[in-house]
Each structure stands twice: as structure tokens, then as C-alpha cells.
Tab-separated table of C-alpha atoms in Angstrom:
chain	number	residue	atom	x	y	z
A	1475	MET	CA	-20.340	-73.237	80.470
A	1476	LEU	CA	-18.740	-72.939	83.888
A	1477	HIS	CA	-22.029	-71.552	85.185
A	1478	PHE	CA	-24.042	-74.411	83.676
A	1479	HIS	CA	-21.663	-76.895	85.249
A	1480	SER	CA	-21.988	-75.282	88.684
A	1481	VAL	CA	-25.799	-75.358	88.561
A	1482	LEU	CA	-26.199	-78.780	86.945
A	1483	GLY	CA	-23.763	-80.456	89.324
A	1484	PRO	CA	-21.102	-83.126	88.752
A	1485	GLU	CA	-23.637	-85.779	87.693
A	1486	TRP	CA	-24.109	-83.977	84.374
A	1487	PRO	CA	-21.115	-84.298	82.032
A	1488	ILE	CA	-20.784	-81.339	79.677
A	1489	ILE	CA	-19.773	-81.851	76.050
A	1490	PHE	CA	-18.745	-78.734	74.154
A	1491	TYR	CA	-18.988	-78.801	70.356
A	1492	THR	CA	-16.773	-76.225	68.711
A	1493	THR	CA	-13.882	-75.639	66.283
A	1494	PRO	CA	-10.167	-76.080	67.044
A	1495	ASN	CA	-9.593	-72.315	66.940
A	1496	THR	CA	-12.356	-71.591	69.439
A	1497	SER	CA	-11.217	-74.400	71.691
A	1498	SER	CA	-7.685	-72.997	71.811
A	1499	ALA	CA	-8.971	-69.532	72.666
A	1500	LEU	CA	-11.204	-70.767	75.489
A	1501	SER	CA	-8.430	-72.902	76.939
A	1502	THR	CA	-6.594	-69.725	77.924
A	1503	SER	CA	-9.168	-69.502	80.736
A	1504	ALA	CA	-7.652	-71.231	83.769
A	1505	PRO	CA	-11.013	-72.479	85.180
A	1506	PHE	CA	-12.066	-73.768	81.749
A	1507	ALA	CA	-8.744	-75.540	81.215
A	1508	ARG	CA	-8.965	-77.040	84.697
A	1509	ALA	CA	-12.468	-78.360	84.006
A	1510	ILE	CA	-11.167	-80.085	80.868
A	1511	ASN	CA	-8.152	-81.542	82.692
A	1512	GLU	CA	-10.426	-82.852	85.428
A	1513	ASN	CA	-12.747	-84.443	82.806
A	1514	ARG	CA	-15.676	-82.272	83.857
A	1515	PHE	CA	-15.823	-80.832	80.335
A	1516	GLU	CA	-15.246	-82.708	77.110
A	1517	VAL	CA	-14.410	-80.790	73.939
A	1518	ARG	CA	-15.453	-82.318	70.634
A	1519	PHE	CA	-14.883	-80.783	67.232
A	1520	LEU	CA	-17.640	-80.097	64.768
A	1521	PRO	CA	-17.307	-81.593	61.282
A	1522	PRO	CA	-15.424	-79.221	58.940
A	1523	GLU	CA	-18.491	-78.745	56.743
A	1524	ALA	CA	-20.616	-77.434	59.637
A	1525	VAL	CA	-21.327	-73.745	58.998
A	1526	PHE	CA	-23.996	-71.948	61.017
A	1527	ASP	CA	-24.728	-68.884	58.922
A	1528	SER	CA	-28.532	-69.089	58.936
A	1529	HIS	CA	-31.502	-70.532	60.810
A	1530	ARG	CA	-31.780	-73.252	58.193
A	1531	ALA	CA	-28.115	-74.220	58.503
A	1532	VAL	CA	-28.529	-74.691	62.251
A	1533	SER	CA	-31.737	-76.667	61.753
A	1534	LEU	CA	-30.178	-78.918	59.108
A	1535	PHE	CA	-27.281	-79.708	61.429
A	1536	LEU	CA	-29.526	-80.520	64.392
A	1537	ALA	CA	-31.826	-82.606	62.197
A	1538	ASP	CA	-28.965	-84.767	60.921
A	1539	THR	CA	-27.818	-88.024	62.497
A	1540	TRP	CA	-24.201	-86.930	63.095
A	1541	LEU	CA	-24.700	-85.146	66.407
A	1542	TRP	CA	-27.125	-87.661	67.883
A	1543	GLU	CA	-24.994	-90.655	66.954
A	1544	ASP	CA	-21.914	-88.892	68.325
A	1545	LEU	CA	-23.653	-88.460	71.694
A	1546	ALA	CA	-24.205	-92.186	72.262
A	1547	PRO	CA	-24.781	-93.835	74.674
A	1548	PHE	CA	-26.545	-91.008	76.538
A	1549	GLN	CA	-30.327	-91.359	76.508
A	1550	LYS	CA	-31.531	-87.893	77.568
A	1551	LEU	CA	-29.659	-84.755	76.586
A	1552	LEU	CA	-29.818	-81.159	77.738
A	1553	LEU	CA	-29.035	-78.997	74.734
A	1554	PHE	CA	-28.088	-75.402	75.539
A	1555	GLN	CA	-26.912	-72.750	73.129
A	1556	ALA	CA	-25.071	-69.510	73.870
A	1557	ASP	CA	-28.315	-67.523	74.088
A	1558	SER	CA	-29.760	-69.603	76.937
A	1559	ILE	CA	-29.196	-69.757	80.683
A	1560	ILE	CA	-30.347	-71.722	83.710
A	1561	CYS	CA	-30.922	-69.865	86.971
A	1562	SER	CA	-29.185	-70.742	90.209
A	1563	ALA	CA	-32.137	-69.327	92.185
A	1564	SER	CA	-34.563	-71.834	90.668
A	1565	GLU	CA	-36.234	-74.246	93.049
A	1566	ALA	CA	-36.330	-76.834	90.264
A	1567	THR	CA	-33.529	-78.819	88.651
A	1568	VAL	CA	-33.078	-80.218	85.165
A	1569	ASP	CA	-33.650	-83.685	86.621
A	1570	ASP	CA	-37.215	-82.674	87.470
A	1571	TYR	CA	-37.947	-82.642	83.727
A	1572	ILE	CA	-35.884	-85.601	82.558
A	1573	GLU	CA	-39.002	-87.761	82.100
A	1574	TYR	CA	-39.992	-85.903	78.922
A	1575	ASP	CA	-38.887	-86.900	75.445
A	1576	LEU	CA	-38.840	-83.229	74.431
A	1577	ILE	CA	-39.214	-80.070	76.488
A	1578	GLY	CA	-38.165	-76.477	75.961
A	1579	ALA	CA	-39.646	-73.013	76.251
A	1580	PRO	CA	-43.198	-73.183	74.861
A	1581	ILE	CA	-43.633	-71.156	71.692
A	1582	ASP	CA	-46.365	-68.539	71.540
A	1583	PRO	CA	-48.869	-69.713	68.890
A	1584	VAL	CA	-48.281	-66.411	67.102
A	1585	TYR	CA	-44.781	-67.687	66.245
A	1586	GLY	CA	-45.388	-71.386	65.792
A	1587	GLN	CA	-45.914	-74.466	67.929
A	1588	GLY	CA	-44.083	-76.782	70.267
A	1589	PHE	CA	-40.943	-75.889	72.173
A	1590	ASN	CA	-37.853	-73.842	71.405
A	1591	GLY	CA	-34.768	-76.025	71.136
A	1592	GLY	CA	-32.165	-73.482	72.296
A	1593	LEU	CA	-32.573	-74.771	75.858
A	1594	SER	CA	-34.174	-78.183	75.662
A	1595	ILE	CA	-34.158	-81.778	76.842
A	1596	ARG	CA	-34.401	-84.410	74.116
A	1597	ASN	CA	-34.597	-88.182	73.961
A	1598	ARG	CA	-31.594	-89.065	71.803
A	1599	GLU	CA	-32.773	-92.517	70.723
A	1600	MET	CA	-36.250	-91.264	69.858
A	1601	VAL	CA	-34.740	-88.468	67.754
A	1602	LEU	CA	-32.672	-90.994	65.799
A	1603	ASP	CA	-35.696	-93.252	65.330
A	1604	LEU	CA	-37.645	-90.328	63.901
A	1605	PHE	CA	-34.854	-89.675	61.420
A	1606	LYS	CA	-35.368	-93.186	60.056
A	1607	SER	CA	-38.936	-92.334	59.063
A	1608	TYR	CA	-38.849	-88.606	58.408
A	1609	SER	CA	-36.465	-86.101	56.851
A	1610	TYR	CA	-36.417	-82.504	58.022
A	1611	ALA	CA	-34.510	-81.463	54.903
A	1612	ASN	CA	-37.204	-82.912	52.635
A	1613	ASP	CA	-40.179	-81.923	54.771
A	1614	SER	CA	-39.071	-78.304	55.162
A	1615	ALA	CA	-38.242	-77.904	51.459
A	1616	ALA	CA	-41.626	-79.143	50.214
A	1617	PRO	CA	-43.665	-76.416	48.478
A	1618	ASP	CA	-46.672	-77.131	50.706
A	1619	ALA	CA	-44.666	-77.498	53.920
A	1620	PRO	CA	-46.481	-76.141	56.992
A	1621	THR	CA	-44.894	-73.209	58.804
A	1622	ALA	CA	-44.000	-75.479	61.716
A	1623	TYR	CA	-41.530	-77.324	59.474
A	1624	LYS	CA	-39.369	-74.230	58.974
A	1625	PHE	CA	-37.349	-74.831	62.166
A	1626	GLU	CA	-36.085	-78.203	63.342
A	1627	ASP	CA	-37.400	-77.865	66.898
A	1628	GLN	CA	-40.968	-77.255	65.724
A	1629	TRP	CA	-40.589	-79.975	63.109
A	1630	LEU	CA	-39.352	-82.408	65.758
A	1631	TYR	CA	-42.315	-81.585	67.986
A	1632	SER	CA	-44.713	-82.125	65.074
A	1633	ARG	CA	-43.167	-85.473	64.196
A	1634	MET	CA	-43.270	-86.637	67.814
A	1635	LEU	CA	-47.000	-85.920	67.780
A	1636	ASP	CA	-47.229	-88.201	64.725
A	1637	LEU	CA	-45.781	-91.189	66.584
A	1638	PRO	CA	-48.277	-94.024	67.138
A	1639	ASP	CA	-49.576	-94.627	70.646
A	1640	ARG	CA	-47.784	-97.111	72.859
A	1641	GLU	CA	-49.287	-100.493	73.715
A	1642	ASP	CA	-50.737	-99.074	76.942
A	1643	GLY	CA	-52.535	-96.350	74.966
A	1644	SER	CA	-50.248	-93.523	76.043
A	1645	PRO	CA	-48.816	-91.170	73.398
A	1646	GLY	CA	-45.748	-92.321	71.503
A	1647	ALA	CA	-43.743	-89.390	72.867
A	1648	LYS	CA	-44.063	-88.013	76.383
A	1649	LEU	CA	-44.475	-84.256	75.991
A	1650	PRO	CA	-45.238	-81.687	78.703
A	1651	ASP	CA	-48.214	-79.362	78.820
A	1652	GLU	CA	-47.631	-75.645	78.291
A	1653	GLU	CA	-47.588	-74.789	82.002
A	1654	THR	CA	-44.901	-77.371	82.733
A	1655	ALA	CA	-42.834	-76.208	79.768
A	1656	ARG	CA	-43.064	-72.573	80.948
A	1657	ARG	CA	-41.681	-73.607	84.321
A	1658	PHE	CA	-38.794	-75.278	82.532
A	1659	SER	CA	-37.881	-72.333	80.298
A	1660	VAL	CA	-39.229	-68.913	79.350
A	1661	GLU	CA	-38.923	-67.402	75.901
A	1662	THR	CA	-42.045	-65.882	74.305
A	1663	LEU	CA	-44.464	-66.956	77.072
A	1664	TRP	CA	-43.914	-65.624	80.586
A	1665	GLU	CA	-43.657	-67.564	83.832
A	1666	ASP	CA	-42.341	-66.425	87.215
A	1667	ARG	CA	-39.179	-68.140	88.424
A	1668	PRO	CA	-38.548	-70.643	85.613
A	1669	LEU	CA	-35.579	-72.976	85.594
A	1670	GLY	CA	-34.090	-71.099	82.653
A	1671	PHE	CA	-34.470	-68.516	79.911
A	1672	HIS	CA	-33.906	-68.397	76.181
A	1673	GLN	CA	-33.207	-64.986	74.609
A	1674	PRO	CA	-34.851	-63.022	77.449
A	1675	VAL	CA	-33.565	-59.655	76.239
A	1676	ARG	CA	-35.296	-60.205	72.912
A	1677	TRP	CA	-38.582	-61.643	74.114
A	1678	GLN	CA	-39.040	-60.300	77.675
A	1679	LYS	CA	-37.605	-56.809	77.270
A	1680	ALA	CA	-40.373	-55.178	79.321
A	1681	ARG	CA	-39.677	-57.530	82.249
A	1682	MET	CA	-35.877	-57.430	82.283
A	1683	ASP	CA	-35.690	-55.722	85.695
A	1684	LYS	CA	-37.662	-58.611	87.156
A	1685	VAL	CA	-35.661	-61.174	85.179
A	1686	VAL	CA	-32.300	-59.803	86.329
A	1687	LYS	CA	-33.387	-59.603	89.970
A	1688	TYR	CA	-34.349	-63.278	89.915
A	1689	CYS	CA	-31.685	-64.557	87.524
A	1690	PRO	CA	-28.699	-62.157	87.326
A	1691	GLU	CA	-26.883	-64.780	85.263
A	1692	VAL	CA	-28.783	-63.529	82.220
A	1693	GLY	CA	-26.150	-60.796	82.076
A	1694	MET	CA	-23.806	-63.397	80.593
A	1695	ILE	CA	-26.070	-63.822	77.557
A	1696	SER	CA	-27.441	-60.285	77.193
A	1697	GLY	CA	-25.783	-59.859	73.811
A	1698	SER	CA	-26.208	-63.433	72.612
A	1699	ALA	CA	-28.721	-64.510	70.015
A	1700	PHE	CA	-28.754	-66.902	67.083
A	1701	PHE	CA	-30.160	-64.837	64.192
């Protein structure tokens, strides 16, 4: 988190969702405690019923209104999980991609569609509007549910594609092309010098020497992965 703050800069407030026990443990770090005292970090507690013991549990949480309502009034959000990193050597910044309603590492068609949500920018108000019309819990549980509905990030991408065009004829959601998304984040599809990585040890094992040379910060997440 301290690394993300240093790369993002002071214009990006960081909100950390966790449990009281974890918060107490992290506060033993002097730099972390100082960031909280200086209002650079804000710690918020997850609801007691939030348990992340499976892919589906994580998806159900992210596809519920609680988080997105709690993050008001912010319009665009950078969501980063413990298995993602942004690179201080990148020539790009997160602000270069803030125009999109959803962007993350593009998913190899072998594994699905859309963008991985572990390091992603999302339009908070658009997400909440989608929840008024669609339910991830219901869609993903349907017997004939497409594979893309298994994970909330792919489901969200699919539902954004379903949005009606705007009055000017442009798509309802502004989504990047694959090349742009690769420059934002690399997971299953490779790109030189992206802004960030998601689970590089898992998906880019053969290129880790190159990854580490460009983005040594990946060492902080080398053992991190959600499921």
C-alpha cells in the first residue's frame, strides 16, 4: 500500500478495506501508521459477514451494492488487490486510463473475456446502475449461465456491453481495446512495460527475469494470489 501511494501520488486517496485485527497488526508499521495519521490512508472495516474463502465469495462481495455505495462520492475507482502491483518505471500513469468505465488486464480468450478486476479502474456510478437492472448472484447461478458469468469482473464486462448506446451513438460504456488494456495491466496476455501486473508469477513465469528487471516491485507480491 505504501508503494501504491508513492507511485499514485497524493492526489489519489487510498482506502483500505480490512478487519479490525488486520488493521491493528498493520498499524505496528511506523510508515503505515504515519500515513493514516496524515490522512493519506483511510482504513474502513469490512462487514462482519464478509468471508473470502472462494472465488464466488469474492465475486458476490464485489457484485453487491455495499462496497460501491460506501465509496461515494468518488466517480472512478482504482481497485487493487494484494496480488497486483503498479510499476514505478512505467511511463504511463493511472490518470492516463481514467476515461474508461472499466479497464483491467485483458483476459486471454482461452480463459474468458473482458478484463481481470484484480487491478482495475471502474466507474462507480455505472456499476451501481447496472446492479439495478442485473444481478450477478442470479445470473451466475442460472443453469444455462455462460462461462463469462462465473466471475464478477467478466460478468460486469458482459453487462456493460449490454448497455444501450448513448444519444450520440457511442457505446453505453466506454471500454478500451485489447492493446490499450495490455498497456494498463498484464496478466495472461503479454505487453512490454505495462503500468502494472496481476499475478505475474502465475501467468508470466517464463518471463519473470524480464518482469523483475523492469518492475522489481513484483517481489512484494511474488507469493500473493487469490485462489
